[in-house]
Amino acid sequence: MDDHIRIMRRQWEINSETFRDRIGMTGRRPSEEEFQQTVRDLAVKIRVHDPGIRGVLDVGCNNGYLMKCLNPAASEIIGVDFCHLPLQDAQNINPAMRYVQGEITRLPFSDRRFDRVLCYNMFHYLPDMETALTACRELFRVLASGGRMVIGDLFTIEHRHLIPEADQTRWNSPDRPLMHQMKNWLFVSATGMVHLFTDLAAHRVDLQPQAGDIRCPGYRYDLIVDK
C-alpha cells in the first residue's frame, strides 16, 4: 500500500469516527435539503430508474447514504470503498446494497458487469492525474455496453479560475482535515478525461455543471459517459 492510500484511509477513518451523522460521514456538511438537491440533480444524470437496469455500482460509496437516497430500481447494487469503517456504517444505513472493500484502480469485477456506474465526490482525493486516468479506464471497463456512468463532483483545471477567493480561503482553512483542504486536492484535466473516453469509443461524453450545488456554484462538474 503506498503512502497516499495509507494517509487517506486513516483520514477517512477519523472522519467517520468524528462525524456520526449520515451526511457528515461522507465528508460534506450540507443541510439535508441541500443534500437532496444534489440527489435530485444526480438522479436525472445517472438515470438509475430506467427500466431493465440490473446492476448498479457505486465506487467510493462511503456509508451508502447517497445510493440509498437515489434508490435505484436494480436487482443488484454494490458499493465499493477503500476504507472499512464507513462500510461498517453502510450495513445499517443502506442494507439493500452489498459492500466490498477495494480500490478504484483495481475493481474486483468482471468486464461490462454493471448497467450504471457512479463515482461521486472522490476524484479530487486521488494523488495525481495518472491515477485518475487509470481509474477512468477501470470504471469504463466494468460498465456494460449501453450503460451509463457518472463521475461526479469534479474539480477541474479548466474551471479552477472560477473559484472565488472567499471559497479558496474557506477550503484551505487549517481547521479543516488535511484531506478537505483545497491545496491537497487533485484538479483533474476535464479535457484529458473526455479525450480518454472518446478514445475508448464511448458513445457519448458530456461534462455538465452541478445543479443545486452545495455552497460552491459554478466550478464543480459531473462527467456523464454512455458506453
PDB file of C-alpha atoms in Angstrom:
ATOM      1  CA  MET A   1       0.000   0.000   0.000  1.00  0.00           C
ATOM      2  CA  ASP A   2       1.516   3.363  -0.968  1.00  0.00           C
ATOM      3  CA  ASP A   3       1.788   6.287   1.436  1.00  0.00           C
ATOM      4  CA  HIS A   4      -1.016   8.294  -0.177  1.00  0.00           C
ATOM      5  CA  ILE A   5      -3.555   5.496   0.218  1.00  0.00           C
ATOM      6  CA  ARG A   6      -2.417   4.846   3.785  1.00  0.00           C
ATOM      7  CA  ILE A   7      -2.762   8.512   4.759  1.00  0.00           C
ATOM      8  CA  MET A   8      -6.100   8.992   3.031  1.00  0.00           C
ATOM      9  CA  ARG A   9      -7.541   5.815   4.505  1.00  0.00           C
ATOM     10  CA  ARG A  10      -6.630   6.984   8.014  1.00  0.00           C
ATOM     11  CA  GLN A  11      -8.109  10.433   7.299  1.00  0.00           C
ATOM     12  CA  TRP A  12     -11.419   8.852   6.273  1.00  0.00           C
ATOM     13  CA  GLU A  13     -11.387   6.638   9.341  1.00  0.00           C
ATOM     14  CA  ILE A  14     -11.007   9.758  11.510  1.00  0.00           C
ATOM     15  CA  ASN A  15     -13.779  11.476   9.543  1.00  0.00           C
ATOM     16  CA  SER A  16     -16.118   8.519  10.125  1.00  0.00           C
ATOM     17  CA  GLU A  17     -15.279   8.430  13.829  1.00  0.00           C
ATOM     18  CA  THR A  18     -15.740  12.198  14.236  1.00  0.00           C
ATOM     19  CA  PHE A  19     -18.947  12.844  12.282  1.00  0.00           C
ATOM     20  CA  ARG A  20     -21.676  10.390  13.154  1.00  0.00           C
ATOM     21  CA  ASP A  21     -24.484  11.924  11.082  1.00  0.00           C
ATOM     22  CA  ARG A  22     -25.215  10.214   7.749  1.00  0.00           C
ATOM     23  CA  ILE A  23     -24.187  13.188   5.608  1.00  0.00           C
ATOM     24  CA  GLY A  24     -21.188  14.196   7.704  1.00  0.00           C
ATOM     25  CA  MET A  25     -19.700  10.727   7.296  1.00  0.00           C
ATOM     26  CA  THR A  26     -19.470  11.357   3.556  1.00  0.00           C
ATOM     27  CA  GLY A  27     -17.134  14.325   4.082  1.00  0.00           C
ATOM     28  CA  ARG A  28     -19.667  17.061   3.284  1.00  0.00           C
ATOM     29  CA  ARG A  29     -21.586  19.238   5.709  1.00  0.00           C
ATOM     30  CA  PRO A  30     -24.722  20.481   3.921  1.00  0.00           C
ATOM     31  CA  SER A  31     -28.209  20.519   5.291  1.00  0.00           C
ATOM     32  CA  GLU A  32     -30.484  17.619   4.409  1.00  0.00           C
ATOM     33  CA  GLU A  33     -32.315  19.810   1.881  1.00  0.00           C
ATOM     34  CA  GLU A  34     -29.072  20.869   0.188  1.00  0.00           C
ATOM     35  CA  PHE A  35     -28.023  17.243   0.012  1.00  0.00           C
ATOM     36  CA  GLN A  36     -31.365  16.236  -1.506  1.00  0.00           C
ATOM     37  CA  GLN A  37     -30.969  18.936  -4.182  1.00  0.00           C
ATOM     38  CA  THR A  38     -27.780  17.213  -5.235  1.00  0.00           C
ATOM     39  CA  VAL A  39     -29.510  13.826  -5.149  1.00  0.00           C
ATOM     40  CA  ARG A  40     -32.268  15.072  -7.468  1.00  0.00           C
ATOM     41  CA  ASP A  41     -29.749  16.502  -9.932  1.00  0.00           C
ATOM     42  CA  LEU A  42     -27.713  13.303  -9.891  1.00  0.00           C
ATOM     43  CA  ALA A  43     -30.791  11.103 -10.334  1.00  0.00           C
ATOM     44  CA  VAL A  44     -31.551  12.871 -13.627  1.00  0.00           C
ATOM     45  CA  LYS A  45     -27.985  12.457 -14.844  1.00  0.00           C
ATOM     46  CA  ILE A  46     -27.402   8.801 -13.987  1.00  0.00           C
ATOM     47  CA  ARG A  47     -30.961   7.555 -14.673  1.00  0.00           C
ATOM     48  CA  VAL A  48     -30.992   4.724 -12.155  1.00  0.00           C
ATOM     49  CA  HIS A  49     -34.768   4.329 -12.520  1.00  0.00           C
ATOM     50  CA  ASP A  50     -34.723   3.408 -16.198  1.00  0.00           C
ATOM     51  CA  PRO A  51     -36.442   0.059 -16.896  1.00  0.00           C
ATOM     52  CA  GLY A  52     -34.270  -3.002 -17.375  1.00  0.00           C
ATOM     53  CA  ILE A  53     -31.383  -1.956 -15.109  1.00  0.00           C
ATOM     54  CA  ARG A  54     -29.843  -4.982 -13.441  1.00  0.00           C
ATOM     55  CA  GLY A  55     -26.554  -3.965 -11.851  1.00  0.00           C
ATOM     56  CA  VAL A  56     -25.522  -0.666 -10.229  1.00  0.00           C
ATOM     57  CA  LEU A  57     -22.037   0.031  -8.869  1.00  0.00           C
ATOM     58  CA  ASP A  58     -21.151   2.902  -6.517  1.00  0.00           C
ATOM     59  CA  VAL A  59     -17.384   3.396  -6.277  1.00  0.00           C
ATOM     60  CA  GLY A  60     -16.322   5.437  -3.283  1.00  0.00           C
ATOM     61  CA  CYS A  61     -19.686   4.681  -1.710  1.00  0.00           C
ATOM     62  CA  ASN A  62     -18.637   5.656   1.830  1.00  0.00           C
ATOM     63  CA  ASN A  63     -21.623   4.905   4.109  1.00  0.00           C
ATOM     64  CA  GLY A  64     -24.073   4.133   1.286  1.00  0.00           C
ATOM     65  CA  TYR A  65     -26.340   7.083   2.054  1.00  0.00           C
ATOM     66  CA  LEU A  66     -26.148   8.704  -1.391  1.00  0.00           C
ATOM     67  CA  MET A  67     -27.188   5.487  -3.135  1.00  0.00           C
ATOM     68  CA  LYS A  68     -29.918   4.946  -0.542  1.00  0.00           C
ATOM     69  CA  CYS A  69     -31.337   8.355  -1.493  1.00  0.00           C
ATOM     70  CA  LEU A  70     -31.056   7.573  -5.214  1.00  0.00           C
ATOM     71  CA  ASN A  71     -32.919   4.296  -4.581  1.00  0.00           C
ATOM     72  CA  PRO A  72     -32.145   2.619  -7.914  1.00  0.00           C
ATOM     73  CA  ALA A  73     -34.511   0.125  -9.492  1.00  0.00           C
ATOM     74  CA  ALA A  74     -31.951  -2.665  -9.875  1.00  0.00           C
ATOM     75  CA  SER A  75     -31.660  -6.269  -8.802  1.00  0.00           C
ATOM     76  CA  GLU A  76     -28.016  -5.876  -7.751  1.00  0.00           C
ATOM     77  CA  ILE A  77     -26.499  -2.808  -6.066  1.00  0.00           C
ATOM     78  CA  ILE A  78     -22.876  -2.945  -4.953  1.00  0.00           C
ATOM     79  CA  GLY A  79     -20.841  -0.329  -3.125  1.00  0.00           C
ATOM     80  CA  VAL A  80     -17.040  -0.193  -3.076  1.00  0.00           C
ATOM     81  CA  ASP A  81     -14.862   1.829  -0.718  1.00  0.00           C
ATOM     82  CA  PHE A  82     -11.219   1.562   0.274  1.00  0.00           C
ATOM     83  CA  CYS A  83     -11.950   2.316   3.946  1.00  0.00           C
ATOM     84  CA  HIS A  84     -13.627  -0.287   6.143  1.00  0.00           C
ATOM     85  CA  LEU A  85     -15.159   1.996   8.818  1.00  0.00           C
ATOM     86  CA  PRO A  86     -17.686   3.697   6.513  1.00  0.00           C
ATOM     87  CA  LEU A  87     -18.634   0.279   5.156  1.00  0.00           C
ATOM     88  CA  GLN A  88     -19.474  -0.866   8.667  1.00  0.00           C
ATOM     89  CA  ASP A  89     -21.907   2.056   8.985  1.00  0.00           C
ATOM     90  CA  ALA A  90     -23.222   1.351   5.487  1.00  0.00           C
ATOM     91  CA  GLN A  91     -24.527  -2.061   6.512  1.00  0.00           C
ATOM     92  CA  ASN A  92     -27.009  -0.308   8.811  1.00  0.00           C
ATOM     93  CA  ILE A  93     -27.709   2.814   6.728  1.00  0.00           C
ATOM     94  CA  ASN A  94     -28.374   1.032   3.437  1.00  0.00           C
ATOM     95  CA  PRO A  95     -28.697  -2.737   3.878  1.00  0.00           C
ATOM     96  CA  ALA A  96     -30.118  -3.055   0.344  1.00  0.00           C
ATOM     97  CA  MET A  97     -26.575  -2.759  -1.015  1.00  0.00           C
ATOM     98  CA  ARG A  98     -23.766  -5.289  -0.920  1.00  0.00           C
ATOM     99  CA  TYR A  99     -20.400  -3.834   0.079  1.00  0.00           C
ATOM    100  CA  VAL A 100     -16.851  -4.640  -0.958  1.00  0.00           C
ATOM    101  CA  GLN A 101     -13.627  -3.075   0.308  1.00  0.00           C
ATOM    102  CA  GLY A 102     -11.432  -2.277  -2.669  1.00  0.00           C
ATOM    103  CA  GLU A 103      -9.594   0.353  -4.687  1.00  0.00           C
ATOM    104  CA  ILE A 104     -10.812   2.255  -7.718  1.00  0.00           C
ATOM    105  CA  THR A 105      -7.760   1.341  -9.812  1.00  0.00           C
ATOM    106  CA  ARG A 106      -8.305  -2.410  -9.246  1.00  0.00           C
ATOM    107  CA  LEU A 107     -12.017  -3.138  -9.124  1.00  0.00           C
ATOM    108  CA  PRO A 108     -12.769  -6.793  -8.313  1.00  0.00           C
ATOM    109  CA  PHE A 109     -15.416  -7.219 -11.009  1.00  0.00           C
ATOM    110  CA  SER A 110     -15.639  -8.692 -14.485  1.00  0.00           C
ATOM    111  CA  ASP A 111     -15.812  -6.614 -17.657  1.00  0.00           C
ATOM    112  CA  ARG A 112     -19.136  -4.971 -18.605  1.00  0.00           C
ATOM    113  CA  ARG A 113     -20.921  -6.161 -15.447  1.00  0.00           C
ATOM    114  CA  PHE A 114     -22.883  -3.027 -14.438  1.00  0.00           C
ATOM    115  CA  ASP A 115     -25.562  -1.034 -16.251  1.00  0.00           C
ATOM    116  CA  ARG A 116     -24.892   2.038 -14.106  1.00  0.00           C
ATOM    117  CA  VAL A 117     -21.621   3.110 -12.501  1.00  0.00           C
ATOM    118  CA  LEU A 118     -21.364   6.047 -10.104  1.00  0.00           C
ATOM    119  CA  CYS A 119     -18.234   7.606  -8.662  1.00  0.00           C
ATOM    120  CA  TYR A 120     -19.136  10.748  -6.752  1.00  0.00           C
ATOM    121  CA  ASN A 121     -17.110  13.222  -4.665  1.00  0.00           C
ATOM    122  CA  MET A 122     -13.950  11.167  -4.931  1.00  0.00           C
ATOM    123  CA  PHE A 123     -11.608  12.131  -7.775  1.00  0.00           C
ATOM    124  CA  HIS A 124     -10.147  15.201  -6.035  1.00  0.00           C
ATOM    125  CA  TYR A 125      -8.812  12.856  -3.339  1.00  0.00           C
ATOM    126  CA  LEU A 126      -6.728  10.890  -5.860  1.00  0.00           C
ATOM    127  CA  PRO A 127      -2.961  11.557  -5.846  1.00  0.00           C
ATOM    128  CA  ASP A 128      -2.371  12.541  -9.484  1.00  0.00           C
ATOM    129  CA  MET A 129      -3.805  12.655 -12.985  1.00  0.00           C
ATOM    130  CA  GLU A 130      -2.215   9.360 -13.990  1.00  0.00           C
ATOM    131  CA  THR A 131      -4.142   7.626 -11.208  1.00  0.00           C
ATOM    132  CA  ALA A 132      -7.305   9.457 -12.249  1.00  0.00           C
ATOM    133  CA  LEU A 133      -6.996   8.227 -15.832  1.00  0.00           C
ATOM    134  CA  THR A 134      -6.311   4.680 -14.629  1.00  0.00           C
ATOM    135  CA  ALA A 135      -9.471   4.944 -12.531  1.00  0.00           C
ATOM    136  CA  CYS A 136     -11.429   6.155 -15.572  1.00  0.00           C
ATOM    137  CA  ARG A 137     -10.327   3.134 -17.589  1.00  0.00           C
ATOM    138  CA  GLU A 138     -11.298   0.789 -14.768  1.00  0.00           C
ATOM    139  CA  LEU A 139     -14.750   2.352 -14.318  1.00  0.00           C
ATOM    140  CA  PHE A 140     -15.334   2.142 -18.067  1.00  0.00           C
ATOM    141  CA  ARG A 141     -14.167  -1.494 -18.106  1.00  0.00           C
ATOM    142  CA  VAL A 142     -16.891  -2.663 -15.711  1.00  0.00           C
ATOM    143  CA  LEU A 143     -19.616  -0.600 -17.421  1.00  0.00           C
ATOM    144  CA  ALA A 144     -21.921  -2.648 -19.637  1.00  0.00           C
ATOM    145  CA  SER A 145     -22.454  -1.827 -23.297  1.00  0.00           C
ATOM    146  CA  GLY A 146     -25.375   0.577 -23.449  1.00  0.00           C
ATOM    147  CA  GLY A 147     -24.741   1.563 -19.826  1.00  0.00           C
ATOM    148  CA  ARG A 148     -24.209   4.963 -18.258  1.00  0.00           C
ATOM    149  CA  MET A 149     -21.546   6.212 -15.873  1.00  0.00           C
ATOM    150  CA  VAL A 150     -21.323   9.438 -13.882  1.00  0.00           C
ATOM    151  CA  ILE A 151     -18.071  10.659 -12.372  1.00  0.00           C
ATOM    152  CA  GLY A 152     -19.374  13.423 -10.180  1.00  0.00           C
ATOM    153  CA  ASP A 153     -18.236  16.414  -8.153  1.00  0.00           C
ATOM    154  CA  LEU A 154     -15.104  17.057 -10.193  1.00  0.00           C
ATOM    155  CA  PHE A 155     -12.750  19.931  -9.561  1.00  0.00           C
ATOM    156  CA  THR A 156     -11.198  20.727 -12.931  1.00  0.00           C
ATOM    157  CA  ILE A 157      -8.134  22.611 -14.089  1.00  0.00           C
ATOM    158  CA  GLU A 158     -10.275  24.326 -16.700  1.00  0.00           C
ATOM    159  CA  HIS A 159     -12.631  25.861 -14.114  1.00  0.00           C
ATOM    160  CA  ARG A 160     -10.273  26.497 -11.220  1.00  0.00           C
ATOM    161  CA  HIS A 161     -10.130  30.207 -12.010  1.00  0.00           C
ATOM    162  CA  LEU A 162     -13.859  30.435 -11.235  1.00  0.00           C
ATOM    163  CA  ILE A 163     -13.379  29.633  -7.552  1.00  0.00           C
ATOM    164  CA  PRO A 164     -13.973  32.817  -5.530  1.00  0.00           C
ATOM    165  CA  GLU A 165     -11.220  33.925  -3.197  1.00  0.00           C
ATOM    166  CA  ALA A 166     -13.553  33.544  -0.217  1.00  0.00           C
ATOM    167  CA  ASP A 167     -14.141  29.891  -1.098  1.00  0.00           C
ATOM    168  CA  GLN A 168     -10.426  29.257  -1.540  1.00  0.00           C
ATOM    169  CA  THR A 169      -9.804  30.697   1.912  1.00  0.00           C
ATOM    170  CA  ARG A 170     -12.570  28.564   3.388  1.00  0.00           C
ATOM    171  CA  TRP A 171     -11.409  25.350   1.696  1.00  0.00           C
ATOM    172  CA  ASN A 172      -7.803  25.922   2.809  1.00  0.00           C
ATOM    173  CA  SER A 173      -8.550  26.694   6.455  1.00  0.00           C
ATOM    174  CA  PRO A 174      -6.044  24.955   8.763  1.00  0.00           C
ATOM    175  CA  ASP A 175      -9.028  23.953  10.884  1.00  0.00           C
ATOM    176  CA  ARG A 176     -10.125  21.558   8.147  1.00  0.00           C
ATOM    177  CA  PRO A 177      -8.747  17.991   7.993  1.00  0.00           C
ATOM    178  CA  LEU A 178      -5.861  17.652   5.537  1.00  0.00           C
ATOM    179  CA  MET A 179      -7.958  15.706   3.031  1.00  0.00           C
ATOM    180  CA  HIS A 180     -10.561  18.507   2.974  1.00  0.00           C
ATOM    181  CA  GLN A 181      -8.072  21.314   2.286  1.00  0.00           C
ATOM    182  CA  MET A 182      -8.118  22.513  -1.311  1.00  0.00           C
ATOM    183  CA  LYS A 183      -4.319  22.744  -1.515  1.00  0.00           C
ATOM    184  CA  ASN A 184      -4.242  18.943  -1.214  1.00  0.00           C
ATOM    185  CA  TRP A 185      -6.891  18.248  -3.863  1.00  0.00           C
ATOM    186  CA  LEU A 186      -6.397  16.973  -7.366  1.00  0.00           C
ATOM    187  CA  PHE A 187      -7.750  19.308 -10.033  1.00  0.00           C
ATOM    188  CA  VAL A 188      -8.292  16.989 -12.986  1.00  0.00           C
ATOM    189  CA  SER A 189      -7.989  17.809 -16.637  1.00  0.00           C
ATOM    190  CA  ALA A 190     -11.561  17.543 -17.878  1.00  0.00           C
ATOM    191  CA  THR A 191     -10.228  17.729 -21.426  1.00  0.00           C
ATOM    192  CA  GLY A 192      -7.937  14.787 -20.758  1.00  0.00           C
ATOM    193  CA  MET A 193     -10.767  12.721 -19.305  1.00  0.00           C
ATOM    194  CA  VAL A 194     -13.069  13.493 -22.234  1.00  0.00           C
ATOM    195  CA  HIS A 195     -10.327  12.562 -24.700  1.00  0.00           C
ATOM    196  CA  LEU A 196      -9.690   9.293 -22.871  1.00  0.00           C
ATOM    197  CA  PHE A 197     -13.318   8.175 -23.002  1.00  0.00           C
ATOM    198  CA  THR A 198     -13.554   9.261 -26.625  1.00  0.00           C
ATOM    199  CA  ASP A 199     -10.503   7.117 -27.402  1.00  0.00           C
ATOM    200  CA  LEU A 200     -12.185   4.223 -25.575  1.00  0.00           C
ATOM    201  CA  ALA A 201     -15.073   4.548 -28.053  1.00  0.00           C
ATOM    202  CA  ALA A 202     -17.651   5.877 -25.606  1.00  0.00           C
ATOM    203  CA  HIS A 203     -20.960   6.566 -27.319  1.00  0.00           C
ATOM    204  CA  ARG A 204     -21.366   9.927 -25.567  1.00  0.00           C
ATOM    205  CA  VAL A 205     -19.274  12.039 -23.197  1.00  0.00           C
ATOM    206  CA  ASP A 206     -20.796  15.134 -21.613  1.00  0.00           C
ATOM    207  CA  LEU A 207     -19.374  17.459 -18.956  1.00  0.00           C
ATOM    208  CA  GLN A 208     -22.164  19.232 -17.052  1.00  0.00           C
ATOM    209  CA  PRO A 209     -22.151  21.677 -14.137  1.00  0.00           C
ATOM    210  CA  GLN A 210     -23.761  20.617 -10.913  1.00  0.00           C
ATOM    211  CA  ALA A 211     -27.249  21.936 -10.236  1.00  0.00           C
ATOM    212  CA  GLY A 212     -28.417  22.640  -6.726  1.00  0.00           C
ATOM    213  CA  ASP A 213     -24.746  22.662  -5.822  1.00  0.00           C
ATOM    214  CA  ILE A 214     -23.698  22.793  -2.191  1.00  0.00           C
ATOM    215  CA  ARG A 215     -22.246  26.253  -1.455  1.00  0.00           C
ATOM    216  CA  CYS A 216     -19.910  26.159  -4.442  1.00  0.00           C
ATOM    217  CA  PRO A 217     -21.783  27.025  -7.654  1.00  0.00           C
ATOM    218  CA  GLY A 218     -20.070  27.277 -10.998  1.00  0.00           C
ATOM    219  CA  TYR A 219     -16.904  25.282 -10.523  1.00  0.00           C
ATOM    220  CA  ARG A 220     -17.838  21.687  -9.713  1.00  0.00           C
ATOM    221  CA  TYR A 221     -18.751  19.406 -12.612  1.00  0.00           C
ATOM    222  CA  ASP A 222     -20.192  15.973 -13.387  1.00  0.00           C
ATOM    223  CA  LEU A 223     -18.925  13.860 -16.290  1.00  0.00           C
ATOM    224  CA  ILE A 224     -21.570  11.668 -17.937  1.00  0.00           C
ATOM    225  CA  VAL A 225     -20.351   8.776 -20.089  1.00  0.00           C
ATOM    226  CA  ASP A 226     -22.551   6.490 -22.187  1.00  0.00           C
ATOM    227  CA  LYS A 227     -20.980   3.274 -23.480  1.00  0.00           C
TER     228      LYS A 227
END
